[in-house]
């Protein structure tokens, strides 16, 4: 097993003025380089608090975070944040440019990247999110889903080592969502991008390598999508699992355990 990219130990956090209740209590887990970890759980479970601590928006009150082996603290924070990108649910108020292209270039401009190189990066990133055709468009006139894809492109253009998505796909239509999930899957495999995606969408969770289930600030389950979807029965199952259950219920031939969509398609074709 490679050295963990993210290593969280006994991390706790309580918002001020909220009495004794911790938003996060003694959370421990790690994520390997190139791994895609999905984090699921009800509203208020502590998922966004965890994301905020990882990217340094909040300061840990106890416990520790290591990024690529290095302790995240006041002295290392700026250098480490350069390797992490986060996208939130709501894309409004992240727009600064007059064209989509300018917008995606914003983070790169801050790095003083030569213009020619920047153009290549921006074009690549727009291609990844399926928006090459809207390079010159006015960002304020895009749909919510398109704005969100621009925001994701802006982060991908920076080529982070770690991508954190906090319900970032909520605004996307089903097709863009599926396309982006497979793009991210490819990126994780090809570039060893490490992904932590917080989601309510079970198809998104199913695209990950591993799922953490959170409840009341704690991790209550940790396993592969197959393990999670077979033990957490009250979760809405991803599409492939729903299909498998329907086949079983109708007395049809069906796989005897959870399969990803791809595995399911292969299986059905046999
Ligand atoms: N800014 C805040 N101030 C006070 N309490 C907060 C704040 N943000 C979140 N909380 C509380 O912390 C707990 C965890 O919230 P959060 O991390 O946002 O959960 P999730 O993202 O899983 O919905 C909840 O009880 C929530 O009400
Ligand atoms: Mg949240």
Coordinates of N, CA and C in Angstrom, one line a residue, residues 93-195:
X93 N -21.4 33.3 -7.0 CA -20.3 34.1 -6.3 C -18.9 33.5 -6.5
X94 N -18.7 32.5 -7.3 CA -17.3 32.2 -7.6 C -16.9 32.8 -9.0
X95 N -17.8 33.7 -9.6 CA -17.5 34.2 -10.9 C -16.9 35.5 -10.9
X96 N -15.8 35.6 -11.7 CA -15.0 36.9 -11.7 C -14.8 37.3 -13.2
X97 N -14.6 36.3 -14.1 CA -14.2 36.6 -15.5 C -15.4 37.1 -16.3
X98 N -15.1 37.7 -17.5 CA -16.1 38.1 -18.4 C -16.4 37.0 -19.5
X99 N -15.5 36.0 -19.6 CA -15.8 34.9 -20.4 C -15.5 33.6 -19.6
X100 N -16.1 32.5 -20.0 CA -15.8 31.2 -19.4 C -14.3 30.9 -19.3
X101 N -13.6 31.2 -20.4 CA -12.2 31.0 -20.4 C -11.4 31.8 -19.3
X102 N -11.8 33.1 -19.2 CA -11.1 33.9 -18.2 C -11.4 33.4 -16.8
X103 N -12.6 32.9 -16.7 CA -13.0 32.4 -15.4 C -12.2 31.2 -15.0
X104 N -12.0 30.2 -15.9 CA -11.3 29.0 -15.7 C -9.8 29.4 -15.4
X105 N -9.3 30.4 -16.1 CA -7.9 30.8 -16.0 C -7.6 31.5 -14.7
X106 N -8.6 31.9 -13.9 CA -8.4 32.8 -12.8 C -7.3 32.3 -11.8
X107 N -7.4 31.0 -11.4 CA -6.5 30.4 -10.5 C -5.1 30.4 -11.1
X108 N -5.0 30.1 -12.4 CA -3.7 30.0 -13.0 C -3.0 31.4 -13.1
X109 N -3.8 32.4 -13.3 CA -3.3 33.8 -13.4 C -2.6 34.1 -12.1
X110 N -3.2 33.7 -11.0 CA -2.6 33.9 -9.7 C -1.3 33.2 -9.5
X111 N -1.0 32.3 -10.3 CA 0.3 31.5 -10.2 C 1.3 32.1 -11.2
X112 N 1.0 33.2 -11.9 CA 1.9 33.8 -12.9 C 2.3 32.8 -14.0
X113 N 1.4 32.0 -14.4 CA 1.7 31.0 -15.5 C 1.8 31.7 -16.8
X114 N 2.8 31.4 -17.7 CA 2.9 32.0 -19.0 C 1.6 31.8 -19.8
X115 N 1.2 32.8 -20.5 CA -0.1 32.8 -21.2 C -0.3 31.6 -22.1
X116 N 0.7 31.2 -22.9 CA 0.5 30.1 -23.8 C 0.2 28.8 -23.1
X117 N 0.9 28.6 -22.0 CA 0.7 27.4 -21.2 C -0.7 27.4 -20.5
X118 N -1.0 28.6 -20.1 CA -2.3 28.8 -19.5 C -3.5 28.4 -20.4
X119 N -3.3 28.8 -21.7 CA -4.4 28.6 -22.7 C -4.6 27.1 -22.9
X120 N -3.4 26.3 -22.9 CA -3.5 24.9 -23.0 C -4.2 24.3 -21.8
X121 N -3.9 24.7 -20.7 CA -4.5 24.2 -19.4 C -6.0 24.5 -19.4
X122 N -6.4 25.7 -19.8 CA -7.8 26.1 -19.8 C -8.6 25.2 -20.8
X123 N -8.0 25.1 -22.0 CA -8.7 24.3 -23.0 C -8.9 22.8 -22.6
X124 N -7.8 22.3 -22.0 CA -7.9 20.9 -21.4 C -9.0 20.7 -20.4
X125 N -9.0 21.7 -19.5 CA -9.9 21.6 -18.4 C -11.4 21.7 -18.9
X126 N -11.6 22.6 -19.8 CA -12.9 22.8 -20.4 C -13.4 21.5 -21.1
X127 N -12.4 20.9 -21.8 CA -12.7 19.7 -22.5 C -13.2 18.6 -21.5
X128 N -12.4 18.5 -20.4 CA -12.8 17.5 -19.3 C -14.2 17.6 -18.8
X129 N -14.7 18.9 -18.7 CA -16.0 19.0 -18.2 C -17.1 19.2 -19.3
X130 N -16.6 19.0 -20.5 CA -17.6 19.0 -21.7 C -18.1 20.4 -22.0
X131 N -17.2 21.4 -21.8 CA -17.7 22.8 -22.2 C -16.8 23.5 -23.2
X132 N -16.1 22.8 -24.0 CA -15.2 23.4 -25.0 C -15.9 24.4 -25.8
X133 N -17.2 24.1 -26.2 CA -18.0 25.0 -27.1 C -18.4 26.3 -26.4
X134 N -18.2 26.4 -25.1 CA -18.7 27.7 -24.5 C -17.5 28.5 -24.0
X135 N -16.3 28.3 -24.6 CA -15.1 29.1 -24.1 C -15.3 30.6 -24.0
X136 N -16.0 31.1 -25.0 CA -16.2 32.6 -25.1 C -17.5 33.1 -24.4
X137 N -18.3 32.2 -23.9 CA -19.6 32.6 -23.4 C -19.4 33.4 -22.1
X138 N -20.5 34.2 -21.8 CA -20.5 35.0 -20.6 C -21.0 34.1 -19.5
X139 N -20.1 34.0 -18.5 CA -20.4 33.0 -17.4 C -21.8 33.3 -16.7
X140 N -22.1 34.6 -16.6 CA -23.4 34.9 -15.9 C -24.6 34.4 -16.6
X141 N -24.5 34.0 -17.9 CA -25.6 33.6 -18.6 C -25.8 32.1 -18.7
X142 N -24.9 31.4 -18.0 CA -24.9 29.9 -18.1 C -26.0 29.4 -17.1
X143 N -26.4 28.1 -17.4 CA -27.3 27.4 -16.4 C -26.5 27.1 -15.2
X144 N -27.2 26.7 -14.1 CA -26.6 26.3 -12.9 C -25.6 25.2 -13.1
X145 N -26.0 24.2 -13.8 CA -25.1 23.1 -14.1 C -23.9 23.4 -14.8
X146 N -24.1 24.3 -15.8 CA -22.9 24.8 -16.6 C -21.9 25.6 -15.7
X147 N -22.5 26.4 -14.9 CA -21.7 27.2 -14.0 C -20.8 26.3 -13.1
X148 N -21.5 25.3 -12.7 CA -20.8 24.3 -11.8 C -19.7 23.6 -12.5
X149 N -19.9 23.3 -13.8 CA -18.9 22.7 -14.5 C -17.7 23.6 -14.8
X150 N -18.0 24.9 -14.9 CA -16.9 25.9 -15.1 C -16.1 25.9 -13.8
X151 N -16.8 25.9 -12.7 CA -16.1 25.9 -11.4 C -15.2 24.7 -11.2
X152 N -15.7 23.6 -11.7 CA -14.9 22.3 -11.6 C -13.7 22.4 -12.5
X153 N -13.9 23.0 -13.7 CA -12.8 23.2 -14.7 C -11.7 24.1 -14.1
X154 N -12.2 25.1 -13.4 CA -11.2 26.1 -12.8 C -10.3 25.4 -11.8
X155 N -10.9 24.4 -11.1 CA -10.1 23.6 -10.1 C -9.2 22.6 -10.8
X156 N -9.8 21.9 -11.8 CA -9.0 20.9 -12.5 C -7.8 21.5 -13.3
X157 N -8.0 22.8 -13.8 CA -6.9 23.5 -14.5 C -5.7 23.6 -13.6
X158 N -5.9 23.7 -12.3 CA -4.8 23.8 -11.4 C -4.1 22.5 -11.1
X159 N -4.6 21.4 -11.7 CA -4.1 20.1 -11.5 C -3.8 19.8 -10.0
X160 N -4.8 19.8 -9.2 CA -4.5 19.5 -7.8 C -4.2 18.0 -7.6
X161 N -3.6 17.6 -6.5 CA -3.3 16.2 -6.2 C -4.5 15.6 -5.5
X162 N -5.3 16.5 -4.8 CA -6.5 16.1 -4.1 C -7.7 17.0 -4.6
X163 N -8.7 16.3 -5.0 CA -9.9 17.1 -5.3 C -11.0 16.7 -4.3
X164 N -11.6 17.8 -3.7 CA -12.7 17.6 -2.7 C -13.9 18.2 -3.3
X165 N -15.0 17.3 -3.4 CA -16.2 17.8 -4.0 C -17.3 17.7 -2.9
X166 N -17.8 18.8 -2.5 CA -18.8 18.8 -1.4 C -20.2 19.1 -2.1
X167 N -20.8 18.0 -2.4 CA -22.1 18.0 -3.1 C -22.0 18.8 -4.3
X168 N -20.9 18.7 -5.0 CA -20.6 19.6 -6.2 C -21.5 19.3 -7.4
X169 N -22.1 18.1 -7.4 CA -22.8 17.7 -8.6 C -24.3 17.9 -8.6
X170 N -24.7 18.5 -7.5 CA -26.2 18.6 -7.2 C -26.9 19.4 -8.4
X171 N -26.2 20.4 -8.9 CA -26.9 21.2 -9.9 C -26.8 20.6 -11.3
X172 N -26.1 19.5 -11.5 CA -25.9 19.0 -12.8 C -27.0 18.1 -13.3
X173 N -27.3 18.2 -14.6 CA -28.3 17.3 -15.2 C -27.7 15.9 -15.2
X174 N -28.5 14.9 -15.3 CA -28.1 13.5 -15.2 C -27.0 13.1 -16.2
X175 N -27.1 13.6 -17.4 CA -26.1 13.3 -18.4 C -24.7 13.9 -18.1
X176 N -24.7 15.2 -17.7 CA -23.4 15.8 -17.3 C -22.8 15.1 -16.1
X177 N -23.7 14.7 -15.2 CA -23.2 14.1 -14.0 C -22.5 12.8 -14.3
X178 N -23.1 12.0 -15.2 CA -22.5 10.7 -15.6 C -21.2 10.9 -16.3
X179 N -21.2 11.9 -17.2 CA -20.0 12.2 -18.0 C -18.9 12.6 -17.1
X180 N -19.2 13.5 -16.1 CA -18.2 13.9 -15.2 C -17.6 12.8 -14.3
X181 N -18.6 12.0 -13.9 CA -18.1 10.8 -13.0 C -17.2 10.0 -13.8
X182 N -17.4 9.7 -15.1 CA -16.5 8.8 -15.8 C -15.2 9.6 -16.1
X183 N -15.3 10.9 -16.3 CA -14.1 11.7 -16.5 C -13.2 11.6 -15.3
X184 N -13.8 11.8 -14.1 CA -13.0 11.8 -12.9 C -12.4 10.4 -12.6
X185 N -13.2 9.4 -12.9 CA -12.7 8.0 -12.8 C -11.4 7.8 -13.6
X186 N -11.5 8.3 -14.9 CA -10.3 8.2 -15.7 C -9.1 9.0 -15.2
X187 N -9.4 10.2 -14.7 CA -8.4 11.1 -14.2 C -7.7 10.4 -13.0
X188 N -8.5 9.8 -12.1 CA -8.0 9.2 -10.9 C -7.1 8.1 -11.3
X189 N -7.5 7.3 -12.3 CA -6.6 6.2 -12.7 C -5.4 6.7 -13.5
X190 N -5.5 7.6 -14.4 CA -4.4 8.1 -15.2 C -3.4 9.0 -14.5
X191 N -3.9 9.8 -13.6 CA -3.0 10.8 -13.0 C -2.9 10.6 -11.5
X192 N -3.5 9.6 -11.0 CA -3.4 9.3 -9.5 C -4.0 10.5 -8.7
X193 N -4.9 11.2 -9.3 CA -5.7 12.2 -8.6 C -6.4 11.5 -7.4
X194 N -6.3 12.1 -6.3 CA -7.0 11.6 -5.1 C -8.3 12.3 -5.0
X195 N -9.4 11.6 -4.8 CA -10.7 12.3 -4.8 C -11.5 12.0 -3.4

